[in-house]
Amino acid sequence: MGRRATGRRAAATAIAGWRDVYEAWFPPGLEDADLAVQRAAVNRWFRGRADAVPASLAPMVAAARAGRLDHWTVTPVGQLLLILLADPVARILLAGRPEAFAGEGVALRLAEDGLRRGHYEALVRPWEKIFFLMPLAEAEGPRHPVRLERAAALAEQLVAEVPGPQQPLYWFALGQIRAYQDQIARFSRFPQRNAVLGRPSTRAEFDHLHSVDSGRRRWPDRQVPTAQPPQWRLSGC
């Protein structure tokens, strides 16, 4: 009984701490919003707009990366928000600096741990799941092709689960993962990060970065059937 009470107290503390983070990343009312509102949210998330998250989250980014918020992992949503703070939120707040990518290892550890513990499956909203699995695709390092395959498989399953009108939004995320697979197969890393991280580019990477196909992500045509994925042209990571 004492152990259960301790668990409930930990969960209550986590919920009190992460509410602001959740609402900053996922707009309130998103679940009941029409497709246009959901599409605008996807644009904000994946295009890394500077106003996508408030600067007031910066101290929480540092805390999440340092492990000081690991008690949030008591709940699936809490673990998801640690992933967000460690990587995508940090990339926006620290854009243009090497530190922007310093938390991807933390995010990957949290994502793989959450998948093992059933936290991914416990999430009920598709937009929560897509961000839970993204570190598998975005973290450079060992076993990246294997992780990308797993991320793609999970994203494909997610596309099949969402209502038909919403499927293009999740094809977009899956298309991003597939584009990452192409880049990692060709370069074993994301060339778009080279300048920020101070890495010299190879000739192949230089050509890629200056090619038309390395332009901004593009939405598919609105009339693309949901039975098959549209073609994607993404900028990478």
PDB file of C-alpha atoms in Angstrom:
ATOM      1  CA  MET A   1       0.000   0.000   0.000  1.00  0.00           C
ATOM      2  CA  GLY A   2       2.811   2.379   0.877  1.00  0.00           C
ATOM      3  CA  ARG A   3       4.473   1.676  -2.448  1.00  0.00           C
ATOM      4  CA  ARG A   4       1.244   2.475  -4.312  1.00  0.00           C
ATOM      5  CA  ALA A   5       0.802   5.709  -2.390  1.00  0.00           C
ATOM      6  CA  THR A   6       4.354   6.713  -3.250  1.00  0.00           C
ATOM      7  CA  GLY A   7       3.668   5.999  -6.915  1.00  0.00           C
ATOM      8  CA  ARG A   8       0.510   8.117  -6.852  1.00  0.00           C
ATOM      9  CA  ARG A   9       2.364  11.007  -5.224  1.00  0.00           C
ATOM     10  CA  ALA A  10       5.125  10.780  -7.830  1.00  0.00           C
ATOM     11  CA  ALA A  11       2.553  10.794 -10.623  1.00  0.00           C
ATOM     12  CA  ALA A  12       0.799  13.828  -9.145  1.00  0.00           C
ATOM     13  CA  THR A  13       4.102  15.700  -8.876  1.00  0.00           C
ATOM     14  CA  ALA A  14       4.968  14.841 -12.468  1.00  0.00           C
ATOM     15  CA  ILE A  15       1.595  16.019 -13.769  1.00  0.00           C
ATOM     16  CA  ALA A  16       1.916  19.311 -11.922  1.00  0.00           C
ATOM     17  CA  GLY A  17       5.359  19.859 -13.435  1.00  0.00           C
ATOM     18  CA  TRP A  18       4.776  18.979 -17.069  1.00  0.00           C
ATOM     19  CA  ARG A  19       1.418  20.594 -17.785  1.00  0.00           C
ATOM     20  CA  ASP A  20       2.992  23.825 -19.070  1.00  0.00           C
ATOM     21  CA  VAL A  21       5.331  21.879 -21.350  1.00  0.00           C
ATOM     22  CA  TYR A  22       2.500  19.825 -22.809  1.00  0.00           C
ATOM     23  CA  GLU A  23       0.326  22.827 -23.580  1.00  0.00           C
ATOM     24  CA  ALA A  24       3.248  24.759 -25.056  1.00  0.00           C
ATOM     25  CA  TRP A  25       3.950  21.984 -27.568  1.00  0.00           C
ATOM     26  CA  PHE A  26       0.476  20.557 -28.170  1.00  0.00           C
ATOM     27  CA  PRO A  27      -2.112  23.346 -28.606  1.00  0.00           C
ATOM     28  CA  PRO A  28      -5.108  22.961 -26.261  1.00  0.00           C
ATOM     29  CA  GLY A  29      -8.119  21.602 -28.105  1.00  0.00           C
ATOM     30  CA  LEU A  30      -6.009  19.867 -30.746  1.00  0.00           C
ATOM     31  CA  GLU A  31      -7.902  16.620 -30.305  1.00  0.00           C
ATOM     32  CA  ASP A  32     -11.166  18.204 -31.477  1.00  0.00           C
ATOM     33  CA  ALA A  33      -9.639  20.652 -33.962  1.00  0.00           C
ATOM     34  CA  ASP A  34     -10.376  20.522 -37.663  1.00  0.00           C
ATOM     35  CA  LEU A  35      -7.795  19.368 -40.185  1.00  0.00           C
ATOM     36  CA  ALA A  36      -6.602  22.906 -40.972  1.00  0.00           C
ATOM     37  CA  VAL A  37      -5.691  23.537 -37.329  1.00  0.00           C
ATOM     38  CA  GLN A  38      -3.935  20.181 -37.052  1.00  0.00           C
ATOM     39  CA  ARG A  39      -2.028  20.871 -40.256  1.00  0.00           C
ATOM     40  CA  ALA A  40      -0.907  24.250 -38.881  1.00  0.00           C
ATOM     41  CA  ALA A  41       0.359  22.475 -35.758  1.00  0.00           C
ATOM     42  CA  VAL A  42       2.374  20.015 -37.849  1.00  0.00           C
ATOM     43  CA  ASN A  43       3.896  22.918 -39.791  1.00  0.00           C
ATOM     44  CA  ARG A  44       4.901  24.589 -36.540  1.00  0.00           C
ATOM     45  CA  TRP A  45       6.448  21.412 -35.115  1.00  0.00           C
ATOM     46  CA  PHE A  46       8.366  20.107 -38.100  1.00  0.00           C
ATOM     47  CA  ARG A  47       9.560  23.399 -39.536  1.00  0.00           C
ATOM     48  CA  GLY A  48      11.128  24.462 -36.252  1.00  0.00           C
ATOM     49  CA  ARG A  49       9.682  27.958 -36.127  1.00  0.00           C
ATOM     50  CA  ALA A  50      11.306  30.164 -33.500  1.00  0.00           C
ATOM     51  CA  ASP A  51       7.933  30.963 -31.946  1.00  0.00           C
ATOM     52  CA  ALA A  52       6.944  27.296 -31.672  1.00  0.00           C
ATOM     53  CA  VAL A  53       7.877  27.162 -27.972  1.00  0.00           C
ATOM     54  CA  PRO A  54       8.317  29.845 -25.290  1.00  0.00           C
ATOM     55  CA  ALA A  55      11.827  30.750 -24.157  1.00  0.00           C
ATOM     56  CA  SER A  56      10.677  30.135 -20.583  1.00  0.00           C
ATOM     57  CA  LEU A  57      11.151  26.398 -21.219  1.00  0.00           C
ATOM     58  CA  ALA A  58      14.941  26.767 -21.471  1.00  0.00           C
ATOM     59  CA  PRO A  59      15.609  25.916 -17.785  1.00  0.00           C
ATOM     60  CA  MET A  60      13.468  22.789 -18.156  1.00  0.00           C
ATOM     61  CA  VAL A  61      15.474  21.751 -21.213  1.00  0.00           C
ATOM     62  CA  ALA A  62      18.652  21.871 -19.147  1.00  0.00           C
ATOM     63  CA  ALA A  63      16.994  19.978 -16.294  1.00  0.00           C
ATOM     64  CA  ALA A  64      15.654  17.265 -18.600  1.00  0.00           C
ATOM     65  CA  ARG A  65      19.024  16.756 -20.259  1.00  0.00           C
ATOM     66  CA  ALA A  66      20.751  16.542 -16.875  1.00  0.00           C
ATOM     67  CA  GLY A  67      18.320  13.890 -15.612  1.00  0.00           C
ATOM     68  CA  ARG A  68      16.805  16.117 -12.937  1.00  0.00           C
ATOM     69  CA  LEU A  69      13.293  15.468 -14.241  1.00  0.00           C
ATOM     70  CA  ASP A  70      13.568  11.702 -14.607  1.00  0.00           C
ATOM     71  CA  HIS A  71      10.751  11.259 -12.089  1.00  0.00           C
ATOM     72  CA  TRP A  72       8.455  12.291 -14.953  1.00  0.00           C
ATOM     73  CA  THR A  73       9.017   8.853 -16.495  1.00  0.00           C
ATOM     74  CA  VAL A  74       6.470   7.495 -14.031  1.00  0.00           C
ATOM     75  CA  THR A  75       3.825   8.242 -16.692  1.00  0.00           C
ATOM     76  CA  PRO A  76       3.849   7.738 -20.483  1.00  0.00           C
ATOM     77  CA  VAL A  77       3.046  11.397 -21.163  1.00  0.00           C
ATOM     78  CA  GLY A  78       5.711  12.519 -18.717  1.00  0.00           C
ATOM     79  CA  GLN A  79       8.288  10.430 -20.552  1.00  0.00           C
ATOM     80  CA  LEU A  80       7.135  11.893 -23.867  1.00  0.00           C
ATOM     81  CA  LEU A  81       7.619  15.421 -22.560  1.00  0.00           C
ATOM     82  CA  LEU A  82      11.144  14.627 -21.419  1.00  0.00           C
ATOM     83  CA  ILE A  83      11.851  13.508 -24.984  1.00  0.00           C
ATOM     84  CA  LEU A  84      10.453  16.777 -26.296  1.00  0.00           C
ATOM     85  CA  LEU A  85      12.483  18.895 -23.890  1.00  0.00           C
ATOM     86  CA  ALA A  86      15.711  16.994 -24.507  1.00  0.00           C
ATOM     87  CA  ASP A  87      15.596  17.270 -28.282  1.00  0.00           C
ATOM     88  CA  PRO A  88      12.953  19.021 -30.434  1.00  0.00           C
ATOM     89  CA  VAL A  89      12.200  21.833 -27.973  1.00  0.00           C
ATOM     90  CA  ALA A  90      15.928  22.327 -27.417  1.00  0.00           C
ATOM     91  CA  ARG A  91      16.615  22.435 -31.166  1.00  0.00           C
ATOM     92  CA  ILE A  92      14.236  25.362 -31.503  1.00  0.00           C
ATOM     93  CA  LEU A  93      15.470  27.265 -28.460  1.00  0.00           C
ATOM     94  CA  LEU A  94      19.147  26.652 -29.293  1.00  0.00           C
ATOM     95  CA  ALA A  95      18.882  26.873 -33.078  1.00  0.00           C
ATOM     96  CA  GLY A  96      22.157  27.607 -34.827  1.00  0.00           C
ATOM     97  CA  ARG A  97      24.296  26.392 -31.925  1.00  0.00           C
ATOM     98  CA  PRO A  98      25.995  22.989 -31.471  1.00  0.00           C
ATOM     99  CA  GLU A  99      24.143  22.601 -28.177  1.00  0.00           C
ATOM    100  CA  ALA A 100      20.913  22.243 -30.136  1.00  0.00           C
ATOM    101  CA  PHE A 101      21.806  18.605 -30.841  1.00  0.00           C
ATOM    102  CA  ALA A 102      23.447  17.775 -27.516  1.00  0.00           C
ATOM    103  CA  GLY A 103      20.330  16.153 -26.077  1.00  0.00           C
ATOM    104  CA  GLU A 104      19.532  13.687 -28.819  1.00  0.00           C
ATOM    105  CA  GLY A 105      21.277  10.863 -26.956  1.00  0.00           C
ATOM    106  CA  VAL A 106      19.115  11.569 -23.909  1.00  0.00           C
ATOM    107  CA  ALA A 107      15.988  11.634 -26.069  1.00  0.00           C
ATOM    108  CA  LEU A 108      16.967   8.341 -27.716  1.00  0.00           C
ATOM    109  CA  ARG A 109      17.560   6.669 -24.360  1.00  0.00           C
ATOM    110  CA  LEU A 110      14.161   7.863 -23.133  1.00  0.00           C
ATOM    111  CA  ALA A 111      12.395   6.721 -26.301  1.00  0.00           C
ATOM    112  CA  GLU A 112      13.934   3.243 -26.279  1.00  0.00           C
ATOM    113  CA  ASP A 113      13.262   2.886 -22.560  1.00  0.00           C
ATOM    114  CA  GLY A 114       9.653   3.985 -23.051  1.00  0.00           C
ATOM    115  CA  LEU A 115       9.143   1.519 -25.877  1.00  0.00           C
ATOM    116  CA  ARG A 116      10.449  -1.304 -23.675  1.00  0.00           C
ATOM    117  CA  ARG A 117       8.192  -0.276 -20.799  1.00  0.00           C
ATOM    118  CA  GLY A 118       5.043   0.003 -22.894  1.00  0.00           C
ATOM    119  CA  HIS A 119       4.794   3.771 -22.558  1.00  0.00           C
ATOM    120  CA  TYR A 120       4.606   4.277 -26.315  1.00  0.00           C
ATOM    121  CA  GLU A 121       1.674   1.888 -26.671  1.00  0.00           C
ATOM    122  CA  ALA A 122      -0.039   3.485 -23.673  1.00  0.00           C
ATOM    123  CA  LEU A 123      -0.271   6.864 -25.411  1.00  0.00           C
ATOM    124  CA  VAL A 124      -3.693   7.423 -26.958  1.00  0.00           C
ATOM    125  CA  ARG A 125      -3.135  10.421 -29.248  1.00  0.00           C
ATOM    126  CA  PRO A 126      -1.327   9.909 -32.572  1.00  0.00           C
ATOM    127  CA  TRP A 127       0.583  13.195 -32.350  1.00  0.00           C
ATOM    128  CA  GLU A 128       2.004  12.065 -29.014  1.00  0.00           C
ATOM    129  CA  LYS A 129       3.188   8.790 -30.509  1.00  0.00           C
ATOM    130  CA  ILE A 130       4.888  10.391 -33.504  1.00  0.00           C
ATOM    131  CA  PHE A 131       7.097  12.522 -31.261  1.00  0.00           C
ATOM    132  CA  PHE A 132       7.816   9.608 -28.930  1.00  0.00           C
ATOM    133  CA  LEU A 133       9.333   7.605 -31.773  1.00  0.00           C
ATOM    134  CA  MET A 134      11.185  10.415 -33.595  1.00  0.00           C
ATOM    135  CA  PRO A 135      14.475  10.082 -31.639  1.00  0.00           C
ATOM    136  CA  LEU A 136      14.864   6.628 -33.210  1.00  0.00           C
ATOM    137  CA  ALA A 137      15.074   8.395 -36.563  1.00  0.00           C
ATOM    138  CA  GLU A 138      16.841  11.630 -35.665  1.00  0.00           C
ATOM    139  CA  ALA A 139      19.658  10.619 -33.304  1.00  0.00           C
ATOM    140  CA  GLU A 140      22.912  10.116 -35.194  1.00  0.00           C
ATOM    141  CA  GLY A 141      25.108   7.270 -34.022  1.00  0.00           C
ATOM    142  CA  PRO A 142      25.282   3.474 -33.701  1.00  0.00           C
ATOM    143  CA  ARG A 143      22.592   1.308 -35.276  1.00  0.00           C
ATOM    144  CA  HIS A 144      20.998   4.296 -36.962  1.00  0.00           C
ATOM    145  CA  PRO A 145      19.717   2.353 -40.014  1.00  0.00           C
ATOM    146  CA  VAL A 146      18.147  -0.254 -37.716  1.00  0.00           C
ATOM    147  CA  ARG A 147      16.517   2.432 -35.609  1.00  0.00           C
ATOM    148  CA  LEU A 148      15.204   4.170 -38.716  1.00  0.00           C
ATOM    149  CA  GLU A 149      13.556   0.955 -39.878  1.00  0.00           C
ATOM    150  CA  ARG A 150      11.852   0.591 -36.522  1.00  0.00           C
ATOM    151  CA  ALA A 151      10.694   4.211 -36.591  1.00  0.00           C
ATOM    152  CA  ALA A 152       9.314   3.783 -40.112  1.00  0.00           C
ATOM    153  CA  ALA A 153       7.444   0.616 -39.131  1.00  0.00           C
ATOM    154  CA  LEU A 154       5.877   2.350 -36.126  1.00  0.00           C
ATOM    155  CA  ALA A 155       4.939   5.371 -38.235  1.00  0.00           C
ATOM    156  CA  GLU A 156       3.357   3.147 -40.896  1.00  0.00           C
ATOM    157  CA  GLN A 157       1.291   1.460 -38.211  1.00  0.00           C
ATOM    158  CA  LEU A 158       0.253   4.868 -36.915  1.00  0.00           C
ATOM    159  CA  VAL A 159      -0.852   6.016 -40.386  1.00  0.00           C
ATOM    160  CA  ALA A 160      -3.078   2.949 -40.619  1.00  0.00           C
ATOM    161  CA  GLU A 161      -4.668   3.718 -37.253  1.00  0.00           C
ATOM    162  CA  VAL A 162      -5.618   7.376 -37.710  1.00  0.00           C
ATOM    163  CA  PRO A 163      -8.868   8.478 -39.405  1.00  0.00           C
ATOM    164  CA  GLY A 164      -8.642   8.894 -43.172  1.00  0.00           C
ATOM    165  CA  PRO A 165      -8.820  12.725 -43.253  1.00  0.00           C
ATOM    166  CA  GLN A 166      -5.840  12.933 -40.874  1.00  0.00           C
ATOM    167  CA  GLN A 167      -3.642  10.460 -42.723  1.00  0.00           C
ATOM    168  CA  PRO A 168      -1.762  13.055 -44.854  1.00  0.00           C
ATOM    169  CA  LEU A 169      -0.419  14.608 -41.648  1.00  0.00           C
ATOM    170  CA  TYR A 170       1.132  11.313 -40.605  1.00  0.00           C
ATOM    171  CA  TRP A 171       2.300  10.506 -44.122  1.00  0.00           C
ATOM    172  CA  PHE A 172       4.260  13.732 -43.723  1.00  0.00           C
ATOM    173  CA  ALA A 173       6.027  12.395 -40.633  1.00  0.00           C
ATOM    174  CA  LEU A 174       6.608   9.021 -42.284  1.00  0.00           C
ATOM    175  CA  GLY A 175       7.960  10.782 -45.359  1.00  0.00           C
ATOM    176  CA  GLN A 176      10.435  12.616 -43.176  1.00  0.00           C
ATOM    177  CA  ILE A 177      11.644   9.331 -41.698  1.00  0.00           C
ATOM    178  CA  ARG A 178      12.027   7.819 -45.184  1.00  0.00           C
ATOM    179  CA  ALA A 179      14.057  10.837 -46.280  1.00  0.00           C
ATOM    180  CA  TYR A 180      16.271  10.380 -43.224  1.00  0.00           C
ATOM    181  CA  GLN A 181      16.808   6.768 -44.258  1.00  0.00           C
ATOM    182  CA  ASP A 182      18.044   7.942 -47.648  1.00  0.00           C
ATOM    183  CA  GLN A 183      20.448  10.447 -46.108  1.00  0.00           C
ATOM    184  CA  ILE A 184      21.878   8.012 -43.577  1.00  0.00           C
ATOM    185  CA  ALA A 185      22.305   5.351 -46.270  1.00  0.00           C
ATOM    186  CA  ARG A 186      24.242   7.846 -48.386  1.00  0.00           C
ATOM    187  CA  PHE A 187      26.232   9.783 -45.786  1.00  0.00           C
ATOM    188  CA  SER A 188      25.943   7.946 -42.415  1.00  0.00           C
ATOM    189  CA  ARG A 189      25.006  11.317 -40.885  1.00  0.00           C
ATOM    190  CA  PHE A 190      22.868  14.394 -41.582  1.00  0.00           C
ATOM    191  CA  PRO A 191      24.858  16.811 -43.776  1.00  0.00           C
ATOM    192  CA  GLN A 192      22.525  19.674 -42.799  1.00  0.00           C
ATOM    193  CA  ARG A 193      24.111  19.652 -39.352  1.00  0.00           C
ATOM    194  CA  ASN A 194      27.685  19.995 -40.541  1.00  0.00           C
ATOM    195  CA  ALA A 195      27.936  23.782 -40.463  1.00  0.00           C
ATOM    196  CA  VAL A 196      26.401  24.115 -36.996  1.00  0.00           C
ATOM    197  CA  LEU A 197      28.519  21.297 -35.571  1.00  0.00           C
ATOM    198  CA  GLY A 198      31.728  22.505 -37.230  1.00  0.00           C
ATOM    199  CA  ARG A 199      32.058  19.358 -39.332  1.00  0.00           C
ATOM    200  CA  PRO A 200      33.706  19.582 -42.747  1.00  0.00           C
ATOM    201  CA  SER A 201      31.455  18.346 -45.544  1.00  0.00           C
ATOM    202  CA  THR A 202      32.547  15.732 -48.033  1.00  0.00           C
ATOM    203  CA  ARG A 203      32.219  16.554 -51.728  1.00  0.00           C
ATOM    204  CA  ALA A 204      29.105  14.370 -51.926  1.00  0.00           C
ATOM    205  CA  GLU A 205      27.591  16.161 -48.941  1.00  0.00           C
ATOM    206  CA  PHE A 206      28.452  19.557 -50.411  1.00  0.00           C
ATOM    207  CA  ASP A 207      26.739  18.642 -53.671  1.00  0.00           C
ATOM    208  CA  HIS A 208      23.715  17.366 -51.760  1.00  0.00           C
ATOM    209  CA  LEU A 209      23.427  20.525 -49.675  1.00  0.00           C
ATOM    210  CA  HIS A 210      23.465  22.674 -52.800  1.00  0.00           C
ATOM    211  CA  SER A 211      21.091  20.552 -54.831  1.00  0.00           C
ATOM    212  CA  VAL A 212      17.467  21.369 -55.519  1.00  0.00           C
ATOM    213  CA  ASP A 213      16.381  18.205 -53.715  1.00  0.00           C
ATOM    214  CA  SER A 214      17.797  19.407 -50.407  1.00  0.00           C
ATOM    215  CA  GLY A 215      15.289  22.272 -50.268  1.00  0.00           C
ATOM    216  CA  ARG A 216      12.601  22.864 -47.692  1.00  0.00           C
ATOM    217  CA  ARG A 217      10.071  20.194 -46.857  1.00  0.00           C
ATOM    218  CA  ARG A 218       7.067  20.358 -49.098  1.00  0.00           C
ATOM    219  CA  TRP A 219       3.529  19.356 -48.334  1.00  0.00           C
ATOM    220  CA  PRO A 220       1.941  16.872 -50.699  1.00  0.00           C
ATOM    221  CA  ASP A 221      -0.871  17.996 -52.939  1.00  0.00           C
ATOM    222  CA  ARG A 222      -4.141  18.166 -51.023  1.00  0.00           C
ATOM    223  CA  GLN A 223      -5.695  15.655 -53.401  1.00  0.00           C
ATOM    224  CA  VAL A 224      -3.132  12.898 -52.813  1.00  0.00           C
ATOM    225  CA  PRO A 225      -5.063   9.689 -52.013  1.00  0.00           C
ATOM    226  CA  THR A 226      -4.525   8.435 -48.480  1.00  0.00           C
ATOM    227  CA  ALA A 227      -4.081   4.848 -49.685  1.00  0.00           C
ATOM    228  CA  GLN A 228      -0.479   5.525 -50.671  1.00  0.00           C
ATOM    229  CA  PRO A 229       2.227   7.934 -49.495  1.00  0.00           C
ATOM    230  CA  PRO A 230       2.936  11.101 -51.474  1.00  0.00           C
ATOM    231  CA  GLN A 231       6.387  11.979 -52.730  1.00  0.00           C
ATOM    232  CA  TRP A 232       8.505  13.996 -50.324  1.00  0.00           C
ATOM    233  CA  ARG A 233      11.338  16.474 -50.663  1.00  0.00           C
ATOM    234  CA  LEU A 234      12.798  17.224 -47.293  1.00  0.00           C
ATOM    235  CA  SER A 235      15.704  19.221 -45.972  1.00  0.00           C
ATOM    236  CA  GLY A 236      16.807  16.461 -43.613  1.00  0.00           C
ATOM    237  CA  CYS A 237      17.353  17.167 -39.969  1.00  0.00           C
TER     238      CYS A 237
END
